Coordinates of C-alpha atoms in Angstrom, one line a residue:
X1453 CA -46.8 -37.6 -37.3
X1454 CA -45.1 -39.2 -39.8
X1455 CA -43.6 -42.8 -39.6
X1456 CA -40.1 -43.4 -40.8
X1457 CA -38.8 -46.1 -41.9
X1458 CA -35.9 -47.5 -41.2
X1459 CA -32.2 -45.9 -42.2
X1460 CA -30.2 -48.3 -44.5
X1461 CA -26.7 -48.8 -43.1
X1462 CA -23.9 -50.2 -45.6
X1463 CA -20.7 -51.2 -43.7
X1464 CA -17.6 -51.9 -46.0
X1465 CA -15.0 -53.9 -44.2
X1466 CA -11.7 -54.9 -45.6
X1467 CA -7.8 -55.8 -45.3
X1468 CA -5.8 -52.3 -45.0
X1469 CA -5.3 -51.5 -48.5
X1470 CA -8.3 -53.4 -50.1
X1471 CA -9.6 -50.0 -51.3
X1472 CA -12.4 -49.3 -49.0
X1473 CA -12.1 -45.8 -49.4
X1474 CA -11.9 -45.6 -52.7
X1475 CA -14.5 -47.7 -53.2
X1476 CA -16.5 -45.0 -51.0
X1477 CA -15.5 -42.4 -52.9
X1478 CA -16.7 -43.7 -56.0
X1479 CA -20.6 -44.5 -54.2
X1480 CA -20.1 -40.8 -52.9
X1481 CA -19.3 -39.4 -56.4
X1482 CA -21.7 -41.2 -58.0
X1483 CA -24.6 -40.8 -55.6
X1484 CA -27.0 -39.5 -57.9
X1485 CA -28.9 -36.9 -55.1
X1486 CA -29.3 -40.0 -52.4
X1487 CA -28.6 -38.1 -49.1
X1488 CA -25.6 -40.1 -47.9
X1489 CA -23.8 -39.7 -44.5
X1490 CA -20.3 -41.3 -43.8
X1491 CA -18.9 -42.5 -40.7
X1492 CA -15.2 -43.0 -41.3
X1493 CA -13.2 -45.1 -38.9
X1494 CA -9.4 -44.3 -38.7
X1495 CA -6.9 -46.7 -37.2
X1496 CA -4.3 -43.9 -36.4
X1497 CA -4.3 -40.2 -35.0
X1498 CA -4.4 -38.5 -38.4
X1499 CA -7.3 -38.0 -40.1
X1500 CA -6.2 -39.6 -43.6
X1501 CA -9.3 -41.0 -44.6
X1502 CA -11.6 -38.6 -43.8
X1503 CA -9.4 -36.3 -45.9
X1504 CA -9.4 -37.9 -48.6
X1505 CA -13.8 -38.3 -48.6
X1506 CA -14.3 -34.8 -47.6
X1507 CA -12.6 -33.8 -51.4
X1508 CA -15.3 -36.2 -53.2
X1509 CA -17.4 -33.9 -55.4
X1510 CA -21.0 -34.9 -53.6
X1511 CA -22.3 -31.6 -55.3
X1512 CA -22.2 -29.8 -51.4
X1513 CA -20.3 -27.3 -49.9
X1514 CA -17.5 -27.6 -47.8
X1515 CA -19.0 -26.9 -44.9
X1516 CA -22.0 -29.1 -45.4
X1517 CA -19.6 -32.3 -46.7
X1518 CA -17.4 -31.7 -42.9
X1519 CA -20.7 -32.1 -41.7
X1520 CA -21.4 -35.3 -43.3
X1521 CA -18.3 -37.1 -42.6
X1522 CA -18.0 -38.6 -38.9
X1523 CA -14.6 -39.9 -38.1
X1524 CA -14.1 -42.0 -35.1
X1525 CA -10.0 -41.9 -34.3
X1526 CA -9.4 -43.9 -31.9
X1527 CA -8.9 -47.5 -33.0
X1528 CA -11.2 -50.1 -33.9
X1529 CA -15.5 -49.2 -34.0
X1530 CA -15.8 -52.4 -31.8
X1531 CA -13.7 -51.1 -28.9
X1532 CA -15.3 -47.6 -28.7
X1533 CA -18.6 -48.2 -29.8
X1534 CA -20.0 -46.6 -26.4
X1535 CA -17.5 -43.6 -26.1
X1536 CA -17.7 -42.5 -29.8
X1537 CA -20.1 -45.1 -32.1
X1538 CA -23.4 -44.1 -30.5
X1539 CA -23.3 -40.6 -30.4
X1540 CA -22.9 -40.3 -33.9
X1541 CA -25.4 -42.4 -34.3
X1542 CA -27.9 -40.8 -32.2
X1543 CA -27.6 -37.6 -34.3
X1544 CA -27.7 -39.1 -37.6
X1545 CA -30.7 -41.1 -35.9
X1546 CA -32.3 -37.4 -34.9
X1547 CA -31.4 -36.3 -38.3
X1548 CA -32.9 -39.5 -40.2
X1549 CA -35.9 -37.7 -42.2
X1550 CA -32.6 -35.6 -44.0
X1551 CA -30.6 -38.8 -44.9
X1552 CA -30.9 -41.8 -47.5
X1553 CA -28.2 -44.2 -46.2
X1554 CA -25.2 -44.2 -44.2
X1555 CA -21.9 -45.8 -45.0
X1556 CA -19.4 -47.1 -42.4
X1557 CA -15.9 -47.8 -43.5
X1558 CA -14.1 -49.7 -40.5
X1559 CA -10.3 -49.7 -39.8
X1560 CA -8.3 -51.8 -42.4
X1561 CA -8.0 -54.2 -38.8
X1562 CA -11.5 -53.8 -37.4
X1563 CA -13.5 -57.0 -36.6
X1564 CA -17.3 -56.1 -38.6
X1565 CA -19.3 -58.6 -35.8
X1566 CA -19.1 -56.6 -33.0
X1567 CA -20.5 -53.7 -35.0
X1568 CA -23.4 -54.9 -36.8
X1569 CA -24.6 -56.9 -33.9
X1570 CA -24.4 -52.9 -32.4
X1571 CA -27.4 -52.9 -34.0
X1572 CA -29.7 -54.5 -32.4
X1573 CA -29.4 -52.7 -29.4
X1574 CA -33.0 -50.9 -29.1
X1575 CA -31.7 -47.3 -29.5
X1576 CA -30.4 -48.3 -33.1
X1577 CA -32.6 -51.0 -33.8
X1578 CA -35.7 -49.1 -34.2
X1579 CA -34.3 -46.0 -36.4
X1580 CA -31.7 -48.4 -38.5
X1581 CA -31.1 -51.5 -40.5
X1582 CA -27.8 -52.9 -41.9
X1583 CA -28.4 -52.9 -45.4
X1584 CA -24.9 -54.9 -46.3
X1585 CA -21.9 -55.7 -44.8
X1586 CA -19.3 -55.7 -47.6
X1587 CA -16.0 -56.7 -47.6
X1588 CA -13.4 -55.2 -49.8
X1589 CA -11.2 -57.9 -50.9
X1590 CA -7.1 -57.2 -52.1
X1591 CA -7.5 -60.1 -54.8
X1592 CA -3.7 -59.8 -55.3
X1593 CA -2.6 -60.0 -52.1
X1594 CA -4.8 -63.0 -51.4
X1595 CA -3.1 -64.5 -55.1
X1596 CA 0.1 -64.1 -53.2
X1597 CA -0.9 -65.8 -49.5
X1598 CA -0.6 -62.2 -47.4
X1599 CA -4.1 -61.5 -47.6
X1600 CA -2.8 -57.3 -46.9
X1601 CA 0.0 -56.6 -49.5
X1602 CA 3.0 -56.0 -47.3
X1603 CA 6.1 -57.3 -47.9
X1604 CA 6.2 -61.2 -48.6
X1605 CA 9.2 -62.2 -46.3
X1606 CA 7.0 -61.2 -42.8
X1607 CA 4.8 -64.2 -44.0
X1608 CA 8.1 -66.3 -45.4
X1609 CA 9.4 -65.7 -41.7
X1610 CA 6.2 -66.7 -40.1
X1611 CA 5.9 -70.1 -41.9
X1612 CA 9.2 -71.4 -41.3
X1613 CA 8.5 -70.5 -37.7
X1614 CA 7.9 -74.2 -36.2
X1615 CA 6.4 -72.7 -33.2
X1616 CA 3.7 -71.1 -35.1
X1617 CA 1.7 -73.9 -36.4
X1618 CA -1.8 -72.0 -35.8
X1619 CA -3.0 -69.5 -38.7
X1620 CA -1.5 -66.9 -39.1
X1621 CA -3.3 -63.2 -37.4
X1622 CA -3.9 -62.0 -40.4
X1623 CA -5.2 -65.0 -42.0
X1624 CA -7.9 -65.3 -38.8
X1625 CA -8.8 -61.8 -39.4
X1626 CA -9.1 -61.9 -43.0
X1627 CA -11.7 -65.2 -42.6
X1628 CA -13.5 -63.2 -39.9
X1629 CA -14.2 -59.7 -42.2
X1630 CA -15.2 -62.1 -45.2
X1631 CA -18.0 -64.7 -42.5
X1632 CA -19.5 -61.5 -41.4
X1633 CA -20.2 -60.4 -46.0
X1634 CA -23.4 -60.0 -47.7
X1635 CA -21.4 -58.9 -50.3
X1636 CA -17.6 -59.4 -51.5
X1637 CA -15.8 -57.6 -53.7
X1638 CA -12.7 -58.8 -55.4
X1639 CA -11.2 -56.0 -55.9
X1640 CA -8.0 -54.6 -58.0
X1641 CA -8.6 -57.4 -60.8
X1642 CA -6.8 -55.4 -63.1
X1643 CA -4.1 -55.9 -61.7
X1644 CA -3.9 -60.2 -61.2
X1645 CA -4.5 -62.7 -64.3
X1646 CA -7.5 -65.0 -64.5
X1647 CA -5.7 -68.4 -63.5
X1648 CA -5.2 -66.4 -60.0
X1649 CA -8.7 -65.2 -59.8
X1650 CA -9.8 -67.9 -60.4
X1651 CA -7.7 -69.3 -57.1
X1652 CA -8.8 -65.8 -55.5
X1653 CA -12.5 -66.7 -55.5
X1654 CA -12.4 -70.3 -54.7
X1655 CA -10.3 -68.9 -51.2
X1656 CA -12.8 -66.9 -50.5
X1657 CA -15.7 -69.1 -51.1
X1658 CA -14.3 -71.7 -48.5
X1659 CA -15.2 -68.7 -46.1
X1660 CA -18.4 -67.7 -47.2
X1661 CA -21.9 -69.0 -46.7
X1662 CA -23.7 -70.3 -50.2
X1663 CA -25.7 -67.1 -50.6
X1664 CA -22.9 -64.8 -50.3
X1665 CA -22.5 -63.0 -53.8
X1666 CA -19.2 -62.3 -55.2
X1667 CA -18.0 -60.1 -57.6
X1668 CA -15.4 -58.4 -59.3
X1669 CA -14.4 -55.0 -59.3
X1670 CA -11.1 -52.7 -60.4
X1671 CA -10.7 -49.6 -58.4
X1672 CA -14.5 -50.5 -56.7
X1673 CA -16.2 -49.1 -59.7
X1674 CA -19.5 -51.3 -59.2
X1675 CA -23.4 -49.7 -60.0
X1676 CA -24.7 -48.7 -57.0
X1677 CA -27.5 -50.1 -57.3
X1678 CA -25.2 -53.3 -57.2
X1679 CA -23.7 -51.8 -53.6
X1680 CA -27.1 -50.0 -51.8
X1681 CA -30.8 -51.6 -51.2
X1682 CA -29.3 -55.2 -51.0
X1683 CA -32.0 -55.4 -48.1
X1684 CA -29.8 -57.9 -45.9
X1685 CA -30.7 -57.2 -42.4
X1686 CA -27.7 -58.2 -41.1
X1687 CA -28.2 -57.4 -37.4
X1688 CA -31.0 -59.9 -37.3
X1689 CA -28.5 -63.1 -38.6
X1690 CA -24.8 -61.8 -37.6
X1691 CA -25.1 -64.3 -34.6
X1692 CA -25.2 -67.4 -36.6
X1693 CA -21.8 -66.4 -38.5
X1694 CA -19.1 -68.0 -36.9
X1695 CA -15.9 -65.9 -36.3
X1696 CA -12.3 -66.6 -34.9
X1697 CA -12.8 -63.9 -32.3
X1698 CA -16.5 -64.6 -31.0
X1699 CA -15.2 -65.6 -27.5
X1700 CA -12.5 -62.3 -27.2
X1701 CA -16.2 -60.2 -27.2
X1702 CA -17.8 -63.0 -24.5
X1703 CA -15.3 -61.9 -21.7
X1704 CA -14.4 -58.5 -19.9
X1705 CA -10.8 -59.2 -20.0
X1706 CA -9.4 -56.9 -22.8
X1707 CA -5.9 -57.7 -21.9
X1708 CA -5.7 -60.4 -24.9
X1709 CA -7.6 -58.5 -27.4
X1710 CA -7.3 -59.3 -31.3
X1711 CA -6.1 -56.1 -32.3
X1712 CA -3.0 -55.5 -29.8
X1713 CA -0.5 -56.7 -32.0
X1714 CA -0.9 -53.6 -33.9
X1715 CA 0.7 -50.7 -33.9
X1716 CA -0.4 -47.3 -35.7
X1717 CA 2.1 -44.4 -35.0
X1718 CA 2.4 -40.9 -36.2
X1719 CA 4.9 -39.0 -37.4
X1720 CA 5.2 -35.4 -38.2
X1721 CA 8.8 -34.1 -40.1
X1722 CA 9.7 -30.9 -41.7
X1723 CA 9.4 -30.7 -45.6
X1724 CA 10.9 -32.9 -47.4
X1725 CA 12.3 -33.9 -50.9
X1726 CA 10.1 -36.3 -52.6
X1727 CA 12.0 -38.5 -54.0
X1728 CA 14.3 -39.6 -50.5
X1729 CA 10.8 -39.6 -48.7
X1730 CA 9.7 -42.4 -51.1
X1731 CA 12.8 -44.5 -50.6
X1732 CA 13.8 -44.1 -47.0
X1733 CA 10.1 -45.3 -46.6
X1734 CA 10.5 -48.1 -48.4
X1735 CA 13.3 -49.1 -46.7
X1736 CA 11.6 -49.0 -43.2
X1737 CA 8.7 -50.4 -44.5
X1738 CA 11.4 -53.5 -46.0
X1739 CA 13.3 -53.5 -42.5
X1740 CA 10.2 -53.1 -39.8
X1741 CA 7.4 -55.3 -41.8
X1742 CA 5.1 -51.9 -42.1
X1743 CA 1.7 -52.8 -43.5
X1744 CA 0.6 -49.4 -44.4
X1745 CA 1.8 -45.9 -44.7
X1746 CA -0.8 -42.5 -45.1
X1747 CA 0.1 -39.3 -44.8
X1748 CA 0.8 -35.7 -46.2
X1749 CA 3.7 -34.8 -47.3
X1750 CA 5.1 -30.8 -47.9
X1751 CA 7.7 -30.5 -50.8
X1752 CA 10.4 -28.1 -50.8
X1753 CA 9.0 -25.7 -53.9
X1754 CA 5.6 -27.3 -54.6
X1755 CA 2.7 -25.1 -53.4
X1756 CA 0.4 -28.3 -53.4
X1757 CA 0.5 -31.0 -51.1
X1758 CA 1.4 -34.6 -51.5
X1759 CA -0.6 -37.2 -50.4
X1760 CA 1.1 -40.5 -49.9
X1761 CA -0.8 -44.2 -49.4
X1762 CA 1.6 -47.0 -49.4
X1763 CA 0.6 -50.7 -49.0
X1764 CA 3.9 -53.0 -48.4
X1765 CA 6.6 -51.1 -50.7
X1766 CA 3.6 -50.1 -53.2
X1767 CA 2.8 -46.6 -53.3
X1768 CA 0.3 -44.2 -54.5
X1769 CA 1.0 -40.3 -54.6
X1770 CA -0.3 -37.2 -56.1
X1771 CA -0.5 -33.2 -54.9
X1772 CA -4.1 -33.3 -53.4
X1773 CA -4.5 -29.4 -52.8
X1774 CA -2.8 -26.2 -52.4
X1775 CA -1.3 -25.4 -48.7
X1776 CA -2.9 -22.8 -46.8
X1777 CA -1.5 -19.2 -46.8
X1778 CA -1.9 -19.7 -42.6
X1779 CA -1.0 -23.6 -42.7
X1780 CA 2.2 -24.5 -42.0
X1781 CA 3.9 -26.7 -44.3
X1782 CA 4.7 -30.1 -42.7
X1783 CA 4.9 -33.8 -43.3
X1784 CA 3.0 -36.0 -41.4
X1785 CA 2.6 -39.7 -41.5
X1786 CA 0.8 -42.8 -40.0
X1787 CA 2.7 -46.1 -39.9
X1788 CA 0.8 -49.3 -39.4
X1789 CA 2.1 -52.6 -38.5
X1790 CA 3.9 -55.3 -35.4
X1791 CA 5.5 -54.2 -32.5
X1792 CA 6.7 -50.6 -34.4
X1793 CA 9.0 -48.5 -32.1
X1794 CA 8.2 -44.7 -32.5
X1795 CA 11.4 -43.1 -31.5
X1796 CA 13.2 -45.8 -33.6
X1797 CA 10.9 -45.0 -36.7
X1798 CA 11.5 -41.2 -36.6
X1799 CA 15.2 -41.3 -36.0
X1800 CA 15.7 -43.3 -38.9
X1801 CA 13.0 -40.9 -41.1
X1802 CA 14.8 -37.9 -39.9
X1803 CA 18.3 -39.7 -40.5
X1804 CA 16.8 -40.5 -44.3
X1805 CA 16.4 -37.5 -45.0
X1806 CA 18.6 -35.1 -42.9
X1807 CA 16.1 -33.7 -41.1

């Protein structure tokens, strides 16, 4: 019988709107024949990310790509690594002879320790290895002290907050993604000047260990070879990186966990014009402190569909496909961000835009 060796598992961590995922989609697109499978973890009900791979031109059908991308939806990998994490791991496990590396894109708020050191539980341990964790850095956010790119006056409100003289969530969680890294990207350089960079990389250096490489990306376009066969074996060292969170994992008490100050909602609204969408979004988004927004839009009189990503007031758009003859024509939408009312959110939406 034939001995395999062991799986290569790249996990790419990172700040929501880093560009994790389109830093996977360029590895997918330019995979060359590897044999890649994709778990995609989605902080929210819809399936935005998963979306967004399953259109990557991997040279496979569209049946065969559905069947490469496993999407975990609810919440963080570390909180339902039992219920969802280890199934899909035992059939890409069974399936191991067919496949040349898996990627893992965690939730924009996922903590990376718990799931490499899901690795050296037996099951996993003897099939895979953890090639690299990366960590997708924003390197303009981080220029201007948010560390995610939503809008600046959250953080203006923290600071002059004198009973908040602790770091800030985000900041902890930010350190934590980058002292679990084998490899950091700066990413979006193209869009910050070198005297910030410069500051960029010495912030993130104060959280690395000395071997950590760094480098510099826009959009994540990096050689894979750059990005695959780094060779880390990260399950075998992840318990000597310190993290802010280590002791929230030591107890059973879940009541105080990292992530709970967190909100992802969804919304679903009728078609809409595009052009009220964009601003009544940006409005919540100013008002409510909304980290990120995903979602599909259906525009009166396009037959294509739009597909939103906002990060803070910045968005990104474009018609992604046609609608379905039998699909019905509807906007939906995850919001992300602190103590976000539902009802509130959607009333205002549907207010917006006269829905």
């Amino acid at each position: 019988m034939k001995t395999l060796a062991k799986l290569p598992v790249t996990i790419v961590t990172g700040f929501l709107g880093s560009g994790k995922t389109t830093l996977l989609r360029h590895m997918l697109d330019n995979a060359q024949g590897r044999r890649i499978a994709v778990i995609v973890n989605e902080f929210g009900e819809l399936g935005i990310d998963g979306e967004i791979l399953k259109q990557c031109s991997i040279g496979c059908t569209e049946e065969e790509a559905s069947g490469r991308v496993y999407e975990l939806a609810n919440g963080c990998l570390c909180c339902t690594v039992q219920e969802e994490f280890f199934p899909v791991m035992r059939e890409l496990v069974a399936r191991r002879g067919d496949l040349d590396h898996i990627l893992i894109e965690t939730s924009g708020l996922a903590l990376p320790k718990p799931l490499v050191q899901a690795f050296q539980w037996p099951e996993i341990r003897s099939a895979c290895t953890v090639d690299a964790v990366i960590t997708v850095v924003d390197s303009p956010a981080v220029a201007a002290g948010t560390f995610a790119a939503f809008p600046d006056q959250v953080d203006a409100q923290r600071k002059l907050d004198p009973n908040l003289d602790h770091e800030s969530p985000l900041h902890e969680l930010f350190a934590d993604q980058l002292s679990s890294a084998d490899l950091v990207i700066l990413n979006k350089t193209d869009l910050i000047d070198p005297a910030d960079l410069a500051k960029v990389r010495l912030e993130v250096a104060e959280e690395l260990p000395p071997a950590v490489k760094v480098i510099e990306a826009s959009s994540g376009r990096l050689p894979l070879d750059v990005l695959l066969g780094v060779g880390a074996g990260s399950e075998e060292h992840i318990d000597s990186r310190h993290s802010h969170h280590d002791h929230h994992h030591d107890s059973d008490d879940h009541d105080d966990h990292d992530h709970d100050a967190f909100d992802s909602i969804s919304i679903e609204l009728p078609e809409a014009d595009e052009s009220l969408l964009l601003d009544a979004l940006t409005q919540l988004v100013v008002k409510h402190g909304i980290l990120r927004v995903k979602g599909f839009a259906a525009i009166p009189g396009k037959p294509m569909r739009l597909l939103l990503q906002g990060v803070g007031t910045r968005f990104d758009k474009h018609f992604d496909r046609k609608w379905g003859a039998d699909e019905k024509r509807i906007t939906r939408l995850v919001l992300i961000g602190q103590e976000l009312d539902a009802t509130q959110l959607e009333a205002q939406l549907r207010a917006a835009l006269g829905a």
